[in-house]
Coordinates of C-alpha atoms in Angstrom, one line a residue:
M153 CA 64.3 111.6 126.3
R154 CA 67.3 112.2 124.0
I155 CA 65.8 111.2 121.2
L156 CA 63.2 113.8 121.7
F157 CA 65.7 116.2 122.6
L158 CA 67.8 115.8 119.8
T159 CA 64.9 116.1 117.5
C160 CA 63.2 119.7 118.4
L161 CA 66.9 120.5 118.7
F162 CA 68.2 119.7 115.4
G163 CA 65.4 119.0 113.5
V164 CA 64.5 116.8 110.7
A165 CA 63.5 119.5 107.9
G166 CA 66.1 120.1 105.3
A167 CA 67.8 116.9 105.2
L168 CA 69.0 115.3 101.9
H169 CA 66.9 112.4 100.6
A170 CA 68.5 109.5 102.0
A171 CA 70.0 108.5 98.0
D172 CA 71.6 111.8 98.3
R173 CA 73.2 112.1 101.8
P174 CA 76.9 111.5 101.3
N175 CA 78.8 109.0 104.0
F176 CA 81.7 109.9 106.1
V177 CA 84.7 108.5 107.6
V178 CA 86.3 110.4 110.2
I179 CA 90.2 109.0 111.1
M180 CA 91.9 110.2 114.0
A181 CA 95.7 109.2 114.7
D182 CA 97.4 109.5 118.2
D183 CA 100.4 111.9 119.0
L184 CA 100.5 112.2 115.4
G185 CA 103.0 115.4 115.0
Y186 CA 102.5 118.4 112.1
G187 CA 105.8 117.1 110.6
D188 CA 105.2 113.0 110.6
I189 CA 103.4 112.0 107.4
G190 CA 104.9 113.1 104.0
C191 CA 102.7 115.5 102.4
F192 CA 103.6 117.6 105.6
G193 CA 107.4 117.5 105.2
N194 CA 108.3 114.2 106.8
E195 CA 111.2 112.3 104.7
S196 CA 112.2 109.6 106.4
I197 CA 108.7 108.0 106.8
P198 CA 106.5 106.4 104.3
T199 CA 103.4 106.9 104.1
P200 CA 102.1 106.9 100.3
N201 CA 98.1 106.1 101.1
L202 CA 98.1 109.4 103.1
D203 CA 100.1 111.2 100.3
A204 CA 97.7 109.9 97.9
L205 CA 95.0 111.1 99.9
A206 CA 96.5 114.3 99.9
A207 CA 96.7 114.4 96.4
A208 CA 93.4 113.8 95.4
G209 CA 92.0 116.1 97.8
M210 CA 92.5 118.9 100.3
R211 CA 95.6 119.4 102.8
L212 CA 94.6 122.0 105.9
T213 CA 97.7 123.4 106.9
D214 CA 96.2 125.4 109.8
Y215 CA 93.8 122.7 111.2
H216 CA 94.3 122.7 115.2
S217 CA 93.2 120.0 117.7
N218 CA 91.2 121.6 120.5
G219 CA 93.5 120.4 123.4
S220 CA 96.5 119.3 123.0
V221 CA 96.3 116.2 125.0
C222 CA 93.6 113.1 124.2
S223 CA 90.3 113.9 125.9
P224 CA 89.7 117.2 125.8
T225 CA 89.9 117.1 121.5
R226 CA 88.0 113.5 121.5
A227 CA 84.8 115.4 123.3
A228 CA 85.3 118.3 120.9
L229 CA 85.5 116.4 117.6
V230 CA 82.0 114.5 119.5
T231 CA 80.4 117.5 120.5
G232 CA 80.9 120.4 118.1
R233 CA 82.1 122.2 121.3
Y234 CA 84.5 123.3 123.1
Q235 CA 85.3 120.4 125.2
Q236 CA 84.9 121.9 128.6
R237 CA 81.5 122.6 128.1
A238 CA 81.0 118.8 128.0
G239 CA 83.1 118.8 131.3
V240 CA 86.6 117.3 129.4
G241 CA 89.2 119.8 130.6
G242 CA 91.8 117.4 131.0
V243 CA 92.5 113.8 130.4
I244 CA 90.0 111.0 131.7
S245 CA 92.3 108.7 133.3
A246 CA 92.2 104.7 133.9
A247 CA 93.6 104.8 137.7
N248 CA 92.2 108.1 138.3
H249 CA 88.6 108.6 136.9
R250 CA 87.1 105.9 136.3
D251 CA 83.6 107.2 137.3
T252 CA 83.6 109.8 135.3
G253 CA 83.7 110.9 131.6
L254 CA 81.8 112.7 128.8
A255 CA 78.4 114.7 130.0
V256 CA 75.2 112.5 129.1
E257 CA 73.6 115.2 128.0
E258 CA 75.5 116.6 125.4
A259 CA 74.6 115.0 121.8
T260 CA 77.0 113.6 119.5
F261 CA 77.3 113.9 115.6
A262 CA 76.6 110.4 115.8
D263 CA 73.3 110.9 118.0
V264 CA 72.7 114.2 115.1
L265 CA 73.3 111.4 112.3
R266 CA 71.6 108.3 113.6
E267 CA 68.4 110.3 114.2
H268 CA 68.7 111.1 110.7
G269 CA 69.1 107.7 108.8
Y270 CA 73.1 107.2 109.0
A271 CA 74.1 104.1 110.3
T272 CA 77.1 104.9 113.3
G273 CA 80.3 103.2 114.3
V274 CA 83.2 103.8 115.8
F275 CA 86.1 101.6 116.3
G276 CA 89.5 102.3 117.7
K277 CA 90.0 104.9 120.9
W278 CA 87.0 106.3 122.6
H279 CA 88.8 107.5 125.9
L280 CA 85.8 109.3 126.9
G281 CA 84.4 107.2 130.1
Y282 CA 85.1 104.0 131.4
A283 CA 80.9 103.3 133.2
P284 CA 78.5 102.3 130.9
E285 CA 77.0 105.5 130.8
F286 CA 79.6 107.2 129.0
N287 CA 79.5 104.6 126.1
P288 CA 79.8 105.3 122.7
V289 CA 76.5 103.0 121.9
R290 CA 75.2 105.4 124.7
N291 CA 75.7 108.1 122.8
G292 CA 74.6 107.6 119.5
F293 CA 76.9 105.0 118.2
D294 CA 75.4 101.8 116.7
R295 CA 78.4 99.9 116.7
F296 CA 81.6 100.0 119.3
R297 CA 84.4 97.8 119.1
G298 CA 87.7 98.8 120.8
Y299 CA 89.2 100.7 124.1
V300 CA 87.5 103.0 126.0
S301 CA 91.3 103.8 127.8
G302 CA 94.2 106.3 126.0
N303 CA 97.0 103.9 126.8
V304 CA 96.4 100.2 126.0
D305 CA 99.3 97.6 124.7
F306 CA 98.3 97.2 121.6
F307 CA 98.8 93.5 121.9
S308 CA 97.4 92.7 125.4
H309 CA 94.8 95.1 125.2
I310 CA 95.5 96.0 129.1
D311 CA 95.0 99.3 130.0
Q312 CA 98.0 101.2 132.2
A313 CA 96.2 100.6 135.0
G314 CA 96.5 96.9 134.4
Y315 CA 92.8 96.4 133.2
E316 CA 92.0 94.5 130.2
D317 CA 90.1 97.2 128.0
W318 CA 88.7 95.9 124.6
W319 CA 85.1 96.3 124.1
W320 CA 82.1 94.7 121.8
Q321 CA 79.4 97.7 122.2
D322 CA 79.4 98.2 126.2
T323 CA 80.7 94.6 127.2
P324 CA 84.3 93.6 127.1
H325 CA 85.4 91.4 125.0
P326 CA 88.8 90.5 124.2
E327 CA 89.9 89.6 120.4
E328 CA 93.3 88.7 119.2
G329 CA 95.1 91.2 117.4
Y330 CA 97.3 94.0 116.4
T331 CA 95.2 97.3 117.5
T332 CA 95.9 99.3 114.4
H333 CA 95.5 96.1 112.4
L334 CA 92.2 95.4 114.3
I335 CA 90.4 98.7 113.7
T336 CA 91.2 99.1 110.0
K337 CA 89.4 95.9 109.7
H338 CA 86.5 96.3 111.9
G339 CA 85.9 99.9 109.5
V340 CA 86.2 98.1 106.6
A341 CA 84.0 95.5 107.6
F342 CA 81.7 98.5 108.8
I343 CA 82.0 100.1 105.2
E344 CA 80.7 96.4 103.7
E345 CA 78.0 95.6 104.9
H346 CA 76.4 98.7 105.4
R347 CA 77.1 99.7 101.8
D348 CA 73.2 100.3 100.7
R349 CA 73.1 103.0 103.2
P350 CA 74.6 106.4 104.9
F351 CA 76.7 105.9 107.0
C352 CA 78.8 107.4 109.6
L353 CA 82.3 106.0 110.6
Y354 CA 84.7 107.5 113.2
L355 CA 88.3 105.0 113.1
P356 CA 90.2 107.1 115.6
H357 CA 93.2 105.0 116.0
E358 CA 96.1 104.9 119.5
A359 CA 99.2 104.6 117.0
P360 CA 101.6 106.5 116.9
H361 CA 101.0 106.9 121.3
Y362 CA 103.3 105.3 123.8
P363 CA 103.3 102.4 124.2
Y364 CA 105.9 102.0 121.1
Q365 CA 104.8 98.9 119.5
G366 CA 105.4 97.6 115.8
P367 CA 103.2 95.2 114.6
N368 CA 105.4 92.0 114.5
D369 CA 106.6 93.1 119.0
Q370 CA 105.0 90.8 121.8
P371 CA 103.0 92.2 124.9
I372 CA 105.0 94.5 127.3
R373 CA 101.7 94.7 129.9
I374 CA 99.6 91.9 131.6
K375 CA 96.1 91.9 133.2
G376 CA 96.3 93.1 137.1
D377 CA 99.8 93.8 137.4
P378 CA 100.2 97.7 136.0
G379 CA 103.8 97.8 137.4
N380 CA 104.7 95.0 135.2
V381 CA 106.3 96.2 132.2
T382 CA 108.5 93.8 129.9
G383 CA 110.1 93.8 126.8
E384 CA 109.7 97.4 126.2
R385 CA 111.2 98.8 123.2
T386 CA 114.3 100.7 123.2
D387 CA 114.9 101.4 119.5
I388 CA 111.8 104.0 120.0
P389 CA 111.9 106.1 116.7
N390 CA 112.3 102.7 114.5
A391 CA 108.9 102.2 116.6
Y392 CA 107.4 105.3 116.2
R393 CA 107.9 104.2 112.3
E394 CA 106.9 100.9 112.1
M395 CA 103.6 102.5 113.9
I396 CA 102.6 105.2 111.4
V397 CA 103.3 103.2 108.4
E398 CA 100.5 100.4 109.6
V399 CA 98.3 103.2 110.2
D400 CA 99.0 104.6 106.8
K401 CA 98.3 100.7 105.3
G402 CA 95.0 101.0 106.8
V403 CA 94.1 104.5 105.3
G404 CA 95.0 102.9 102.1
E405 CA 92.6 99.7 103.1
I406 CA 89.6 102.0 103.9
V407 CA 90.2 103.9 100.8
E408 CA 90.5 100.9 98.9
T409 CA 87.3 99.4 100.1
L410 CA 85.4 102.5 99.0
Q411 CA 86.4 102.5 95.7
K412 CA 85.6 99.3 95.2
L413 CA 82.1 99.3 96.4
G414 CA 81.9 102.4 94.1
L415 CA 81.4 104.5 97.6
A416 CA 84.1 106.8 96.7
E417 CA 81.8 109.6 95.6
K418 CA 79.4 109.8 97.7
T419 CA 81.8 109.6 100.6
L420 CA 83.7 112.8 102.2
V421 CA 86.9 111.4 104.1
I422 CA 88.9 113.1 106.5
F423 CA 92.2 112.7 109.1
C424 CA 93.7 114.3 111.7
S425 CA 95.6 114.2 114.7
D426 CA 94.7 114.5 118.3
N427 CA 96.9 116.2 119.1
G428 CA 100.3 117.3 118.3
A429 CA 103.6 114.7 118.7
T430 CA 105.6 114.2 122.1
P431 CA 109.2 115.2 121.6
N432 CA 109.7 111.3 120.2
G433 CA 108.0 112.5 117.0
S434 CA 108.1 115.3 114.6
N435 CA 106.0 118.9 114.7
G436 CA 107.6 119.9 111.5
G437 CA 110.3 122.7 113.5
L438 CA 106.8 124.1 115.5
R439 CA 107.5 125.3 119.0
G440 CA 106.5 123.0 121.6
F441 CA 105.3 119.0 121.7
K442 CA 101.9 117.7 123.3
G443 CA 100.2 118.7 126.2
Q444 CA 101.0 122.3 125.5
A445 CA 99.7 125.6 124.5
W446 CA 102.4 126.3 121.8
E447 CA 102.1 125.9 118.1
G448 CA 103.3 122.3 118.4
G449 CA 101.1 121.3 120.8
H450 CA 97.7 121.3 119.2
R451 CA 98.7 122.0 115.0
V452 CA 98.1 118.7 113.5
P453 CA 98.0 117.7 109.9
A454 CA 94.7 116.9 108.2
I455 CA 93.2 116.3 104.9
A456 CA 89.9 116.0 103.3
S457 CA 89.3 114.3 100.7
W458 CA 85.8 113.9 98.4
P459 CA 86.3 112.4 95.0
G460 CA 83.9 115.8 92.8
K461 CA 83.2 117.8 95.4
I462 CA 86.8 118.8 97.0
A463 CA 89.7 119.6 93.9
P464 CA 92.8 118.1 93.8
G465 CA 95.7 118.6 95.0
T466 CA 94.2 121.6 96.6
E467 CA 95.7 123.1 100.1
S468 CA 93.6 125.3 102.9
D469 CA 95.8 128.0 105.5
T470 CA 92.0 128.3 107.1
T471 CA 92.4 127.9 110.6
C472 CA 89.9 125.6 111.8
L473 CA 89.5 122.9 114.7
S474 CA 88.5 119.6 115.7
M475 CA 84.9 120.8 116.9
D476 CA 84.7 122.4 113.1
I477 CA 84.1 118.1 111.7
F478 CA 80.9 118.0 113.6
P479 CA 78.9 121.3 111.9
T480 CA 80.8 120.1 108.6
L481 CA 79.1 116.4 108.5
L482 CA 75.9 118.2 109.2
D483 CA 76.4 121.0 106.2
A484 CA 77.6 118.2 103.8
A485 CA 74.0 116.3 105.2
G486 CA 72.0 119.0 104.9
I487 CA 71.1 119.5 108.9
A488 CA 70.2 122.4 110.1
T489 CA 72.5 122.9 113.1
P490 CA 71.4 123.8 116.6
E491 CA 71.3 126.9 117.5
G492 CA 70.3 128.6 121.6
S493 CA 72.1 127.3 124.6
A494 CA 73.5 123.9 122.8
K495 CA 74.5 125.7 119.8
L496 CA 77.8 124.1 118.3
D497 CA 81.1 125.8 118.7
G498 CA 82.4 125.0 115.8
I499 CA 81.2 126.3 112.1
S500 CA 81.1 124.4 109.0
L501 CA 84.4 124.0 107.1
L502 CA 82.4 123.0 104.0
P503 CA 82.4 125.8 101.9
V504 CA 86.5 126.3 102.3
L505 CA 86.7 122.6 101.5
T506 CA 84.9 122.8 98.5
Q507 CA 86.5 126.4 97.6
Q508 CA 82.4 128.1 97.7
G509 CA 83.3 130.0 100.9
R510 CA 86.1 131.6 102.9
V511 CA 85.1 131.7 106.7
G512 CA 86.3 135.1 108.9
D513 CA 88.4 135.2 111.4
R514 CA 86.9 133.9 114.5
T515 CA 88.7 134.2 118.4
L516 CA 89.4 130.7 119.2
F517 CA 90.9 129.4 122.8
W518 CA 93.0 126.5 124.4
E519 CA 93.5 125.5 127.7
T520 CA 95.4 122.6 129.3
G521 CA 97.5 121.8 132.1
G522 CA 100.4 123.0 130.3
G523 CA 99.2 126.7 129.2
T524 CA 96.8 128.5 127.6
A525 CA 96.5 130.1 124.0
V526 CA 94.2 133.0 122.3
R527 CA 94.5 133.2 118.6
R528 CA 92.9 136.0 116.7
G529 CA 93.9 136.2 113.1
P530 CA 97.9 135.9 112.6
W531 CA 97.6 137.2 116.4
K532 CA 98.4 134.2 119.5
L533 CA 98.7 135.0 123.1
V534 CA 100.5 132.2 125.2
I535 CA 100.3 132.3 128.8
D536 CA 102.6 128.9 129.6
R537 CA 102.9 126.6 132.6
P538 CA 106.7 124.8 132.2
K539 CA 106.2 121.5 133.6
K540 CA 109.2 120.6 136.1
K541 CA 109.9 117.4 138.3
K542 CA 106.0 116.3 136.9
E543 CA 104.3 119.1 137.6
F544 CA 102.8 122.7 136.0
Q545 CA 104.6 125.5 137.5
A546 CA 102.4 128.5 137.9
P547 CA 101.7 130.5 134.2
E548 CA 104.1 132.8 133.1
A549 CA 103.7 136.0 131.4
P550 CA 101.4 136.6 128.7
Q551 CA 103.7 136.0 125.2
L552 CA 101.9 137.9 122.0
F553 CA 103.3 136.6 118.7
D554 CA 102.6 137.5 115.3
L555 CA 101.7 133.8 113.5
S556 CA 102.3 135.3 110.8
T557 CA 105.9 135.8 110.3
D558 CA 106.8 134.0 113.7
L559 CA 105.2 130.9 113.1
G560 CA 108.5 129.4 115.5
E561 CA 106.8 131.7 118.3
K562 CA 110.2 132.6 118.5
A563 CA 109.7 136.6 119.0
P564 CA 107.1 138.1 121.5
V565 CA 105.8 141.2 120.2
D566 CA 104.6 144.2 122.8
N567 CA 100.6 144.8 121.0
P568 CA 98.9 146.4 124.2
G569 CA 95.8 146.8 122.2
V570 CA 95.8 143.4 120.5
R571 CA 96.9 141.9 124.0
A572 CA 94.1 143.8 126.0
E573 CA 91.4 142.5 122.9
L574 CA 92.5 139.0 123.5
E575 CA 93.0 138.7 127.2
A576 CA 89.4 140.0 127.4
A577 CA 87.9 137.5 125.2
L578 CA 90.0 134.9 126.9
E579 CA 87.7 136.1 130.5
A580 CA 84.7 135.9 128.7
W581 CA 85.3 132.5 127.3
R582 CA 86.1 131.3 130.7
A583 CA 83.2 132.6 132.5
S584 CA 81.1 130.9 129.4
W585 CA 81.4 127.7 131.1
A586 CA 82.7 127.8 134.0
G587 CA 79.4 126.5 135.8
V588 CA 80.5 123.6 134.4
P589 CA 82.1 120.2 136.4
Q590 CA 85.3 119.4 134.7
R591 CA 84.8 115.5 135.0
S592 CA 89.2 114.6 134.3

């Protein structure tokens, strides 16, 4: 049924011939802030490979994660729709949500690309459901090696609830190694195996998310005893730095593999983060952190590279979100996007990346436990929900900011007309998914 549904939804006409279809590599860091890498202003953490990727392609300086925490952004990225439509408005936790996940009726970019002849693989952090029906191999991916939780020991691969969480396809399958290295290793192997056919590779890293463990550290968790955490690093800044360095090295290995196999000019590579940094990282002077609706919670570094298609050393201030990646991949592959009830919320960024067009202003929305935001052009409405003693407080009064003159969100402005328009848009948006059960 799902195959027929997808064929009807997206069609098969119009796609490029197999020999002309580009490959796709989507790499996503975890909790990486706007100011955590060199090409976005960091001067203390060496990221030569990411800097080279940016120099060879385009920096997206107004790119945002759909959510300001893990699961929501991942749902939006793989479905091309607001995460609330897929029932993932919040984090799917190991302790409380083991029977919930991404709505099974949602189509992912892997579903669609596989229907059009692509090999599809994901290696790393899934975080969209624990039960078999939510597994990546049930959601369009041919291959999955990684973990389904969101907070896993980098060495023992034990999650925060004490479960062993390292999978091969839809079966737990332990594997020794540092998580970041394993993700890169399996990504390289997937490229090498599928060098002669179109492929889509999704590499969602865990780093630099907690637990803060560098490549030479030891496990801190043991199976079946989630409360027994020993040997944690106390020099968090150094551990955080080491984790980002290893992600950067992994990006270099992926790019080197593409170049070695003569695939670089046939491959669109996108790098991004799933949300802003915690206070342990850098959001580049932006207000707020992970979990909040302020810019620091969701404006994140993003890079796109495609030699011969994307001009080197370019940048764009187009406002874009995680959910735009799905339609961008389809557009690059010559596959039509759907209409009707399953219409994507995201839009293709291909004209922006190739500098052949611009994207008009959209009204965009963020909603998380820590607050709500609405953006239209330079205007941003923020409804903050402060957290005290681990509990979110009642929403504060809405505040309006003009990001063109106040990117730090320091000085609210009084514009009743704009505020009323954004508040009305927010209510209409909420009504559009009000009937969808939120599974987190």
